Amino acid sequence: MDALFRRLTMSLLLAAACVSLFSPAARADDSLYQALGEKPGLTQITDDLVANVFSDPRIKDYFVGVSKKRLKEKLFEQFCVLAGGPCVYTGRSMKRSHEGLNIDRAAFNALVEDLQKAMDKNNVPFHQQNKLLAKLAPMHREIEERE
Ligand code: HEM
């Protein structure tokens, strides 16, 4: 009886472990990554963002001589990670990438607007746009060097 009870308890524990391992709640939340259109959608968004910043009269001077290809790749990886996608960010830290550029709040906001434009163009719903922006907002501390 005792052995039977122990076996029953073990099976129940195993079943519970399986349910929790394979239930959607146990997996990472990639809903934002999906809303951004996964790899093809996010590739288009970062391409559009980079095109916008390179032609934005408010900030384009910062990007003179910068490799578009590398910037697109690193932004893609970074946004993918932030959105819960299956990526790894291989670029430099935000502090290292932007030090010495003397970026201020106006320039930061201009880039955020360029990103919003890119997401609008790619039909990302407003509340999903806000989710990505909320993840980027705290980065201003590492990026801006003046008010
Ligand atoms: C949330 C805002 C921002 C994010 C997430 C971001 C992200 C990045 C990333 C991932 C890189 C590439 C790092 C690497 O090459 O390893 C980069 C580089 C760069 N960013 Fe930003 N950035 C932001 C804001 C800005 C702003 C506001 C400006 C200027 C207006 C700016 C100008 C640059 C420039 C010029 C580079 C190239 C630096 C170099 O190659 O030496 N970024 N940024």
Coordinates of N, CA, C and O and ligand atoms in Angstrom, one line a residue:
M1 N 0.8 -1.2 0.0 CA 0.0 0.0 0.0 C 0.9 1.3 0.0 O 0.7 2.2 -0.8
D2 N 1.9 1.2 0.9 CA 2.8 2.3 1.0 C 3.5 2.6 -0.3 O 3.7 3.7 -0.8
A3 N 4.0 1.4 -0.9 CA 4.7 1.5 -2.2 C 3.8 2.1 -3.3 O 4.2 2.9 -4.1
L4 N 2.6 1.6 -3.3 CA 1.6 2.0 -4.3 C 1.4 3.6 -4.2 O 1.4 4.3 -5.2
F5 N 1.3 4.0 -2.9 CA 1.0 5.4 -2.6 C 2.2 6.3 -3.2 O 2.0 7.3 -3.8
R6 N 3.4 5.7 -2.9 CA 4.6 6.5 -3.3 C 4.7 6.6 -4.8 O 5.0 7.6 -5.4
R7 N 4.3 5.5 -5.5 CA 4.4 5.5 -7.0 C 3.3 6.4 -7.5 O 3.6 7.1 -8.5
L8 N 2.2 6.4 -6.9 CA 1.1 7.3 -7.4 C 1.6 8.8 -7.2 O 1.4 9.6 -8.1
T9 N 2.2 9.1 -6.1 CA 2.6 10.5 -5.8 C 3.7 10.9 -6.9 O 3.6 12.0 -7.4
M10 N 4.6 9.9 -7.1 CA 5.7 10.2 -8.1 C 5.1 10.5 -9.5 O 5.5 11.4 -10.2
S11 N 4.1 9.7 -9.9 CA 3.5 9.9 -11.2 C 2.8 11.2 -11.3 O 2.9 11.9 -12.3
L12 N 2.1 11.6 -10.2 CA 1.4 12.9 -10.2 C 2.4 14.0 -10.3 O 2.2 15.0 -11.0
L13 N 3.6 13.9 -9.5 CA 4.6 14.9 -9.6 C 5.2 15.1 -11.0 O 5.4 16.2 -11.5
L14 N 5.4 13.9 -11.6 CA 6.0 13.9 -13.0 C 5.0 14.6 -13.9 O 5.4 15.4 -14.8
A15 N 3.7 14.2 -13.8 CA 2.7 14.8 -14.7 C 2.7 16.3 -14.5 O 2.7 17.1 -15.5
A16 N 2.8 16.8 -13.3 CA 2.7 18.2 -13.0 C 3.9 18.9 -13.6 O 3.8 20.0 -14.2
A17 N 5.1 18.2 -13.5 CA 6.3 18.8 -14.0 C 6.2 19.0 -15.6 O 6.6 20.0 -16.1
C18 N 5.6 17.9 -16.2 CA 5.5 18.0 -17.7 C 4.5 19.1 -18.1 O 4.8 19.9 -19.0
V19 N 3.4 19.2 -17.3 CA 2.4 20.3 -17.7 C 3.1 21.7 -17.6 O 3.0 22.5 -18.4
S20 N 3.9 21.9 -16.5 CA 4.4 23.2 -16.3 C 5.6 23.5 -17.3 O 5.7 24.6 -17.8
L21 N 6.3 22.4 -17.7 CA 7.4 22.6 -18.7 C 6.8 23.0 -20.0 O 7.4 23.8 -20.7
F22 N 5.7 22.3 -20.4 CA 5.3 22.5 -21.8 C 4.1 23.5 -21.9 O 3.6 23.8 -23.0
S23 N 3.6 24.0 -20.8 CA 2.5 25.0 -20.9 C 3.1 26.3 -21.4 O 4.2 26.6 -21.3
P24 N 2.2 27.1 -22.1 CA 2.6 28.3 -22.7 C 3.3 29.3 -21.7 O 4.2 30.0 -21.9
A25 N 2.8 29.2 -20.4 CA 3.3 30.1 -19.4 C 4.8 29.9 -19.1 O 5.5 30.8 -18.7
A26 N 5.2 28.6 -19.3 CA 6.6 28.3 -19.0 C 7.6 28.8 -20.1 O 8.7 29.0 -19.9
R27 N 7.0 29.0 -21.3 CA 7.9 29.5 -22.4 C 8.0 31.0 -22.3 O 7.2 31.7 -21.7
A28 N 9.1 31.5 -22.9 CA 9.4 32.9 -22.9 C 8.3 33.6 -23.6 O 7.7 33.1 -24.6
D29 N 7.9 34.8 -23.2 CA 6.9 35.6 -23.8 C 7.4 36.3 -25.1 O 8.2 37.2 -25.0
D30 N 7.0 35.7 -26.3 CA 7.5 36.4 -27.5 C 6.4 37.1 -28.2 O 6.5 37.3 -29.5
S31 N 5.3 37.5 -27.5 CA 4.2 38.1 -28.2 C 4.6 39.4 -28.9 O 4.1 39.7 -29.9
L32 N 5.5 40.2 -28.3 CA 5.9 41.4 -28.9 C 6.7 41.1 -30.2 O 6.5 41.8 -31.2
Y33 N 7.6 40.1 -30.1 CA 8.3 39.7 -31.3 C 7.3 39.3 -32.4 O 7.5 39.7 -33.6
Q34 N 6.3 38.6 -32.1 CA 5.3 38.2 -33.1 C 4.6 39.4 -33.7 O 4.4 39.5 -34.9
A35 N 4.2 40.4 -32.7 CA 3.5 41.6 -33.2 C 4.4 42.4 -34.1 O 3.8 43.1 -35.0
L36 N 5.7 42.3 -34.0 CA 6.6 43.1 -34.8 C 6.8 42.4 -36.2 O 7.5 42.9 -37.0
G37 N 6.2 41.2 -36.3 CA 6.3 40.5 -37.6 C 7.4 39.5 -37.7 O 7.9 39.2 -38.8
E38 N 7.9 39.1 -36.5 CA 9.1 38.2 -36.4 C 10.2 38.6 -37.3 O 10.4 39.8 -37.5
K39 N 11.0 37.7 -37.8 CA 12.3 38.1 -38.5 C 12.0 39.0 -39.7 O 12.6 40.1 -39.8
P40 N 11.0 38.6 -40.6 CA 10.8 39.5 -41.8 C 10.3 40.9 -41.4 O 10.8 41.9 -41.9
G41 N 9.4 40.9 -40.5 CA 8.8 42.2 -40.0 C 9.8 43.1 -39.4 O 9.9 44.3 -39.7
L42 N 10.6 42.5 -38.5 CA 11.6 43.3 -37.7 C 12.7 43.8 -38.6 O 13.3 44.9 -38.5
T43 N 13.1 42.9 -39.6 CA 14.1 43.3 -40.6 C 13.6 44.6 -41.3 O 14.4 45.5 -41.5
Q44 N 12.4 44.6 -41.8 CA 11.9 45.7 -42.5 C 11.8 47.0 -41.6 O 12.1 48.0 -42.0
I45 N 11.4 46.8 -40.4 CA 11.3 47.9 -39.4 C 12.7 48.5 -39.2 O 12.8 49.7 -39.3
T46 N 13.7 47.7 -39.0 CA 15.0 48.3 -38.7 C 15.6 48.9 -40.0 O 16.2 49.9 -39.9
D47 N 15.3 48.3 -41.2 CA 15.7 48.9 -42.4 C 15.1 50.3 -42.6 O 15.8 51.3 -42.9
D48 N 13.8 50.4 -42.3 CA 13.1 51.7 -42.4 C 13.6 52.7 -41.4 O 13.7 53.8 -41.7
L49 N 13.8 52.2 -40.2 CA 14.4 53.1 -39.1 C 15.7 53.7 -39.6 O 15.9 54.9 -39.5
V50 N 16.6 52.8 -40.0 CA 17.9 53.3 -40.4 C 17.8 54.3 -41.6 O 18.4 55.4 -41.6
A51 N 16.9 54.0 -42.6 CA 16.7 54.9 -43.7 C 16.1 56.2 -43.2 O 16.6 57.3 -43.6
N52 N 15.2 56.2 -42.2 CA 14.7 57.4 -41.6 C 15.8 58.3 -40.9 O 15.8 59.5 -41.1
V53 N 16.6 57.6 -40.1 CA 17.6 58.4 -39.3 C 18.7 59.0 -40.3 O 19.1 60.1 -40.1
F54 N 19.0 58.2 -41.3 CA 20.0 58.7 -42.2 C 19.5 59.9 -43.1 O 20.3 60.6 -43.6
S55 N 18.2 60.1 -43.1 CA 17.7 61.2 -43.9 C 17.0 62.3 -43.0 O 16.4 63.2 -43.5
D56 N 17.0 62.1 -41.7 CA 16.3 63.0 -40.8 C 17.3 64.2 -40.6 O 18.3 64.1 -39.9
P57 N 16.8 65.4 -41.0 CA 17.7 66.6 -40.9 C 18.1 66.9 -39.4 O 19.1 67.5 -39.2
R58 N 17.3 66.4 -38.5 CA 17.6 66.7 -37.1 C 18.8 65.9 -36.6 O 19.5 66.3 -35.7
I59 N 19.0 64.7 -37.1 CA 20.0 63.8 -36.5 C 21.0 63.2 -37.6 O 21.9 62.5 -37.2
K60 N 20.7 63.4 -38.9 CA 21.6 62.6 -39.8 C 23.1 62.9 -39.7 O 23.9 62.0 -40.0
D61 N 23.4 64.1 -39.2 CA 24.9 64.3 -39.1 C 25.6 63.4 -38.2 O 26.8 63.2 -38.3
Y62 N 24.9 62.9 -37.2 CA 25.5 61.9 -36.3 C 26.0 60.6 -37.0 O 26.9 59.9 -36.6
F63 N 25.3 60.3 -38.1 CA 25.5 59.0 -38.8 C 26.5 59.1 -40.0 O 26.6 58.1 -40.7
V64 N 27.1 60.2 -40.2 CA 28.0 60.3 -41.3 C 29.2 59.3 -41.1 O 29.8 59.2 -40.0
G65 N 29.4 58.5 -42.1 CA 30.5 57.5 -42.0 C 30.2 56.2 -41.3 O 31.0 55.3 -41.2
V66 N 28.9 56.1 -40.7 CA 28.5 54.9 -40.0 C 28.0 53.8 -41.0 O 27.4 54.2 -42.0
S67 N 28.4 52.6 -40.8 CA 28.0 51.5 -41.7 C 26.5 51.2 -41.5 O 26.1 50.8 -40.4
K68 N 25.7 51.4 -42.5 CA 24.3 51.2 -42.5 C 24.1 49.7 -42.2 O 23.2 49.3 -41.5
K69 N 24.9 48.8 -42.9 CA 24.7 47.4 -42.8 C 24.8 46.9 -41.3 O 24.0 46.2 -40.8
R70 N 25.9 47.4 -40.7 CA 26.2 47.0 -39.3 C 25.1 47.5 -38.4 O 24.6 46.8 -37.5
L71 N 24.7 48.8 -38.6 CA 23.7 49.4 -37.7 C 22.4 48.6 -37.8 O 21.8 48.3 -36.8
K72 N 22.0 48.3 -39.0 CA 20.8 47.5 -39.2 C 20.8 46.2 -38.5 O 19.9 45.8 -37.8
E73 N 22.0 45.5 -38.7 CA 22.1 44.2 -38.0 C 22.1 44.3 -36.5 O 21.4 43.5 -35.9
K74 N 22.8 45.2 -35.9 CA 22.8 45.3 -34.5 C 21.5 45.8 -33.9 O 21.1 45.3 -32.9
L75 N 20.8 46.7 -34.6 CA 19.5 47.2 -34.1 C 18.5 46.0 -34.2 O 17.7 45.8 -33.3
F76 N 18.6 45.3 -35.3 CA 17.7 44.1 -35.4 C 17.9 43.2 -34.2 O 16.9 42.8 -33.6
E77 N 19.2 42.8 -34.0 CA 19.4 41.9 -32.9 C 18.9 42.4 -31.5 O 18.3 41.7 -30.7
Q78 N 19.2 43.7 -31.3 CA 18.8 44.3 -30.0 C 17.3 44.3 -29.9 O 16.8 43.9 -28.8
F79 N 16.6 44.8 -30.9 CA 15.1 44.8 -30.8 C 14.5 43.4 -30.7 O 13.6 43.2 -30.0
C80 N 15.1 42.5 -31.4 CA 14.7 41.1 -31.3 C 14.8 40.5 -29.9 O 13.8 40.0 -29.4
V81 N 15.9 40.8 -29.2 CA 16.1 40.3 -27.8 C 15.1 41.0 -26.9 O 14.4 40.4 -26.1
L82 N 14.9 42.3 -27.1 CA 14.0 43.1 -26.2 C 12.6 42.6 -26.4 O 11.8 42.6 -25.5
A83 N 12.2 42.2 -27.6 CA 10.9 41.7 -27.9 C 10.6 40.3 -27.5 O 9.6 39.7 -27.8
G84 N 11.7 39.6 -27.0 CA 11.5 38.2 -26.6 C 11.7 37.2 -27.7 O 11.3 36.1 -27.6
G85 N 12.4 37.7 -28.8 CA 12.7 36.8 -30.0 C 13.9 35.9 -29.7 O 14.7 36.2 -28.8
P86 N 14.1 35.0 -30.7 CA 15.2 34.0 -30.5 C 16.5 34.6 -31.0 O 17.1 34.0 -32.0
C87 N 17.1 35.6 -30.4 CA 18.3 36.3 -31.0 C 19.3 36.5 -29.8 O 18.9 36.5 -28.7
V88 N 20.5 36.9 -30.3 CA 21.5 37.2 -29.3 C 22.1 38.6 -29.8 O 22.3 38.8 -31.0
Y89 N 22.2 39.5 -28.9 CA 22.8 40.8 -29.3 C 24.3 40.7 -29.2 O 24.9 40.4 -28.2
T90 N 24.9 41.0 -30.4 CA 26.4 40.9 -30.5 C 27.1 42.2 -30.6 O 28.3 42.2 -30.9
G91 N 26.4 43.3 -30.4 CA 27.0 44.6 -30.6 C 27.6 45.1 -29.3 O 27.7 44.4 -28.3
R92 N 28.1 46.4 -29.4 CA 28.7 47.0 -28.2 C 27.7 47.5 -27.2 O 26.5 47.6 -27.6
S93 N 28.1 47.8 -26.0 CA 27.1 48.3 -25.0 C 26.6 49.7 -25.5 O 27.2 50.3 -26.3
M94 N 25.4 50.1 -25.0 CA 24.9 51.3 -25.4 C 25.8 52.5 -25.0 O 25.9 53.5 -25.7
K95 N 26.4 52.3 -23.8 CA 27.4 53.4 -23.4 C 28.5 53.5 -24.4 O 28.9 54.6 -24.8
R96 N 29.2 52.3 -24.7 CA 30.3 52.3 -25.6 C 30.0 52.9 -26.9 O 30.7 53.6 -27.5
S97 N 28.8 52.4 -27.5 CA 28.4 52.8 -28.9 C 28.2 54.3 -29.0 O 28.4 54.9 -30.1
H98 N 27.8 55.0 -27.9 CA 27.4 56.4 -28.1 C 28.2 57.4 -27.4 O 28.0 58.6 -27.5
E99 N 29.3 56.9 -26.7 CA 30.1 57.8 -26.0 C 30.9 58.8 -26.9 O 31.3 58.3 -28.0
G100 N 30.9 60.0 -26.5 CA 31.6 61.0 -27.4 C 30.8 61.6 -28.5 O 31.2 62.6 -29.1
L101 N 29.5 61.1 -28.6 CA 28.7 61.6 -29.7 C 27.9 62.8 -29.2 O 27.3 63.6 -30.0
N102 N 27.9 63.1 -27.9 CA 27.3 64.2 -27.3 C 25.8 64.3 -27.7 O 25.3 65.4 -28.0
I103 N 25.1 63.2 -27.5 CA 23.7 63.1 -27.9 C 22.9 63.7 -26.8 O 23.1 63.5 -25.6
D104 N 21.9 64.6 -27.2 CA 21.0 65.2 -26.2 C 19.6 64.6 -26.3 O 19.3 63.8 -27.1
R105 N 18.7 65.1 -25.4 CA 17.3 64.6 -25.3 C 16.6 64.8 -26.6 O 15.9 63.9 -27.1
A106 N 16.8 65.9 -27.3 CA 16.1 66.2 -28.6 C 16.5 65.2 -29.6 O 15.6 64.7 -30.4
A107 N 17.8 64.8 -29.7 CA 18.3 63.9 -30.7 C 17.7 62.5 -30.3 O 17.2 61.7 -31.2
F108 N 17.6 62.2 -29.0 CA 17.1 60.9 -28.6 C 15.6 60.8 -29.1 O 15.2 59.8 -29.7
N109 N 14.8 61.9 -28.8 CA 13.4 61.9 -29.1 C 13.2 61.8 -30.6 O 12.3 61.2 -31.1
A110 N 14.1 62.4 -31.4 CA 14.0 62.4 -32.9 C 14.1 61.0 -33.4 O 13.4 60.5 -34.2
L111 N 15.1 60.2 -32.8 CA 15.3 58.8 -33.2 C 14.0 58.0 -32.8 O 13.6 57.1 -33.6
V112 N 13.5 58.3 -31.6 CA 12.3 57.5 -31.2 C 11.1 57.8 -32.2 O 10.4 56.9 -32.6
E113 N 11.0 59.1 -32.6 CA 10.0 59.4 -33.6 C 10.2 58.6 -34.9 O 9.3 58.2 -35.6
D114 N 11.5 58.5 -35.3 CA 11.8 57.8 -36.6 C 11.4 56.3 -36.5 O 11.0 55.7 -37.4
L115 N 11.6 55.8 -35.2 CA 11.2 54.4 -35.0 C 9.7 54.3 -35.1 O 9.2 53.3 -35.7
Q116 N 9.0 55.2 -34.5 CA 7.5 55.2 -34.5 C 7.0 55.2 -36.0 O 6.1 54.5 -36.3
K117 N 7.6 56.1 -36.8 CA 7.3 56.2 -38.2 C 7.5 54.8 -38.9 O 6.7 54.4 -39.7
A118 N 8.6 54.2 -38.6 CA 8.9 52.9 -39.2 C 7.9 51.8 -38.8 O 7.5 51.0 -39.6
M119 N 7.5 51.9 -37.5 CA 6.5 50.9 -37.0 C 5.1 51.2 -37.6 O 4.4 50.2 -38.0
D120 N 4.8 52.4 -37.7 CA 3.5 52.8 -38.4 C 3.4 52.3 -39.8 O 2.5 51.6 -40.2
K121 N 4.5 52.5 -40.5 CA 4.6 52.1 -41.9 C 4.4 50.5 -42.0 O 3.9 50.0 -43.0
N122 N 4.9 49.8 -41.0 CA 4.8 48.4 -41.0 C 3.6 47.8 -40.3 O 3.5 46.7 -39.9
N123 N 2.6 48.7 -40.0 CA 1.3 48.4 -39.4 C 1.4 47.7 -38.1 O 0.6 46.8 -37.8
V124 N 2.4 48.1 -37.2 CA 2.5 47.6 -35.9 C 1.4 48.3 -35.0 O 1.4 49.5 -35.0
P125 N 0.5 47.5 -34.4 CA -0.5 48.2 -33.6 C 0.1 49.1 -32.5 O 1.1 48.8 -32.0
F126 N -0.6 50.2 -32.2 CA -0.2 51.3 -31.4 C 0.3 50.7 -30.0 O 1.4 51.1 -29.5
H127 N -0.5 49.9 -29.4 CA -0.1 49.4 -28.0 C 1.1 48.5 -28.1 O 1.9 48.4 -27.1
Q128 N 1.4 47.8 -29.2 CA 2.6 47.0 -29.3 C 3.8 48.0 -29.5 O 4.9 47.7 -29.0
Q129 N 3.6 49.0 -30.3 CA 4.6 50.0 -30.5 C 5.1 50.5 -29.1 O 6.3 50.6 -28.8
N130 N 4.1 50.8 -28.3 CA 4.4 51.4 -26.9 C 5.2 50.4 -26.1 O 6.0 50.8 -25.3
K131 N 5.0 49.1 -26.3 CA 5.7 48.1 -25.5 C 7.2 48.2 -25.9 O 8.0 48.1 -25.0
L132 N 7.5 48.3 -27.1 CA 8.9 48.4 -27.5 C 9.5 49.7 -27.0 O 10.6 49.7 -26.5
L133 N 8.8 50.8 -27.2 CA 9.3 52.1 -26.8 C 9.5 52.1 -25.3 O 10.5 52.7 -24.8
A134 N 8.7 51.4 -24.5 CA 8.9 51.4 -23.1 C 10.1 50.7 -22.7 O 10.8 51.0 -21.7
K135 N 10.5 49.7 -23.5 CA 11.8 49.0 -23.2 C 13.0 49.8 -23.6 O 14.1 49.6 -23.1
L136 N 12.8 50.7 -24.6 CA 14.0 51.5 -25.0 C 14.2 52.7 -24.2 O 15.3 53.2 -24.0
A137 N 13.1 53.2 -23.6 CA 13.1 54.5 -22.9 C 14.2 54.6 -21.8 O 15.0 55.6 -21.8
P138 N 14.4 53.6 -21.0 CA 15.4 53.7 -19.9 C 16.8 53.8 -20.5 O 17.7 54.2 -19.8
M139 N 17.0 53.4 -21.8 CA 18.4 53.4 -22.4 C 18.9 54.8 -22.5 O 20.1 55.0 -22.8
H140 N 18.0 55.9 -22.4 CA 18.5 57.2 -22.6 C 19.6 57.6 -21.7 O 20.5 58.3 -21.9
R141 N 19.6 56.9 -20.5 CA 20.6 57.2 -19.5 C 22.0 56.9 -20.0 O 23.0 57.5 -19.6
E142 N 22.1 55.8 -20.7 CA 23.4 55.4 -21.2 C 23.8 56.1 -22.5 O 24.9 56.1 -22.9
I143 N 22.8 56.6 -23.2 CA 23.0 57.2 -24.6 C 23.2 58.7 -24.6 O 24.1 59.2 -25.2
E144 N 22.4 59.4 -23.8 CA 22.5 60.8 -23.7 C 23.7 61.3 -22.9 O 24.0 60.7 -21.8
E145 N 24.4 62.3 -23.4 CA 25.5 62.8 -22.6 C 25.2 64.3 -22.1 O 26.0 64.9 -21.4
R146 N 24.1 64.8 -22.5 CA 23.6 66.1 -22.0 C 22.1 66.2 -22.1 O 21.5 65.4 -22.9
E147 N 21.5 67.1 -21.4 CA 20.1 67.3 -21.4 C 19.5 67.7 -22.7 O 20.1 68.5 -23.4
Ligands
HEM1 C1 16.9 53.9 -27.9 C2 17.7 54.6 -28.7 C3 18.9 54.0 -29.3 C4 19.2 52.6 -29.5 C5 18.5 51.4 -29.0 C6 20.5 52.6 -30.2 C7 21.2 51.5 -30.6 C8 22.3 51.4 -31.3 C9 23.1 50.2 -31.7 C10 22.6 48.8 -31.4 C11 24.2 50.6 -32.3 C12 25.3 49.7 -32.9 C13 26.3 49.3 -31.8 C14 27.5 48.5 -32.5 O1 27.9 48.9 -33.6 O2 28.0 47.6 -31.8 C15 24.2 52.0 -32.3 C16 25.2 52.8 -32.9 C17 25.1 54.1 -33.1 N1 24.1 55.0 -32.6 FE1 22.5 54.5 -31.5 N2 20.9 53.9 -30.5 C18 19.9 54.7 -29.9 C19 20.0 56.1 -30.0 C20 20.8 56.9 -30.8 C21 20.7 58.3 -31.0 C22 19.6 59.2 -30.4 C23 21.7 58.6 -31.8 C24 22.0 60.0 -32.4 C25 21.1 60.8 -32.7 C26 22.5 57.4 -32.1 C27 23.6 57.4 -32.9 C28 24.3 56.3 -33.1 C29 25.5 56.2 -33.9 C30 26.2 57.4 -34.6 C31 26.0 54.9 -33.9 C32 27.3 54.4 -34.6 C33 28.5 54.5 -33.6 C34 29.8 54.0 -34.2 O3 29.7 53.1 -35.1 O4 30.8 54.4 -33.8 N3 21.9 56.4 -31.5 N4 23.1 52.5 -31.7

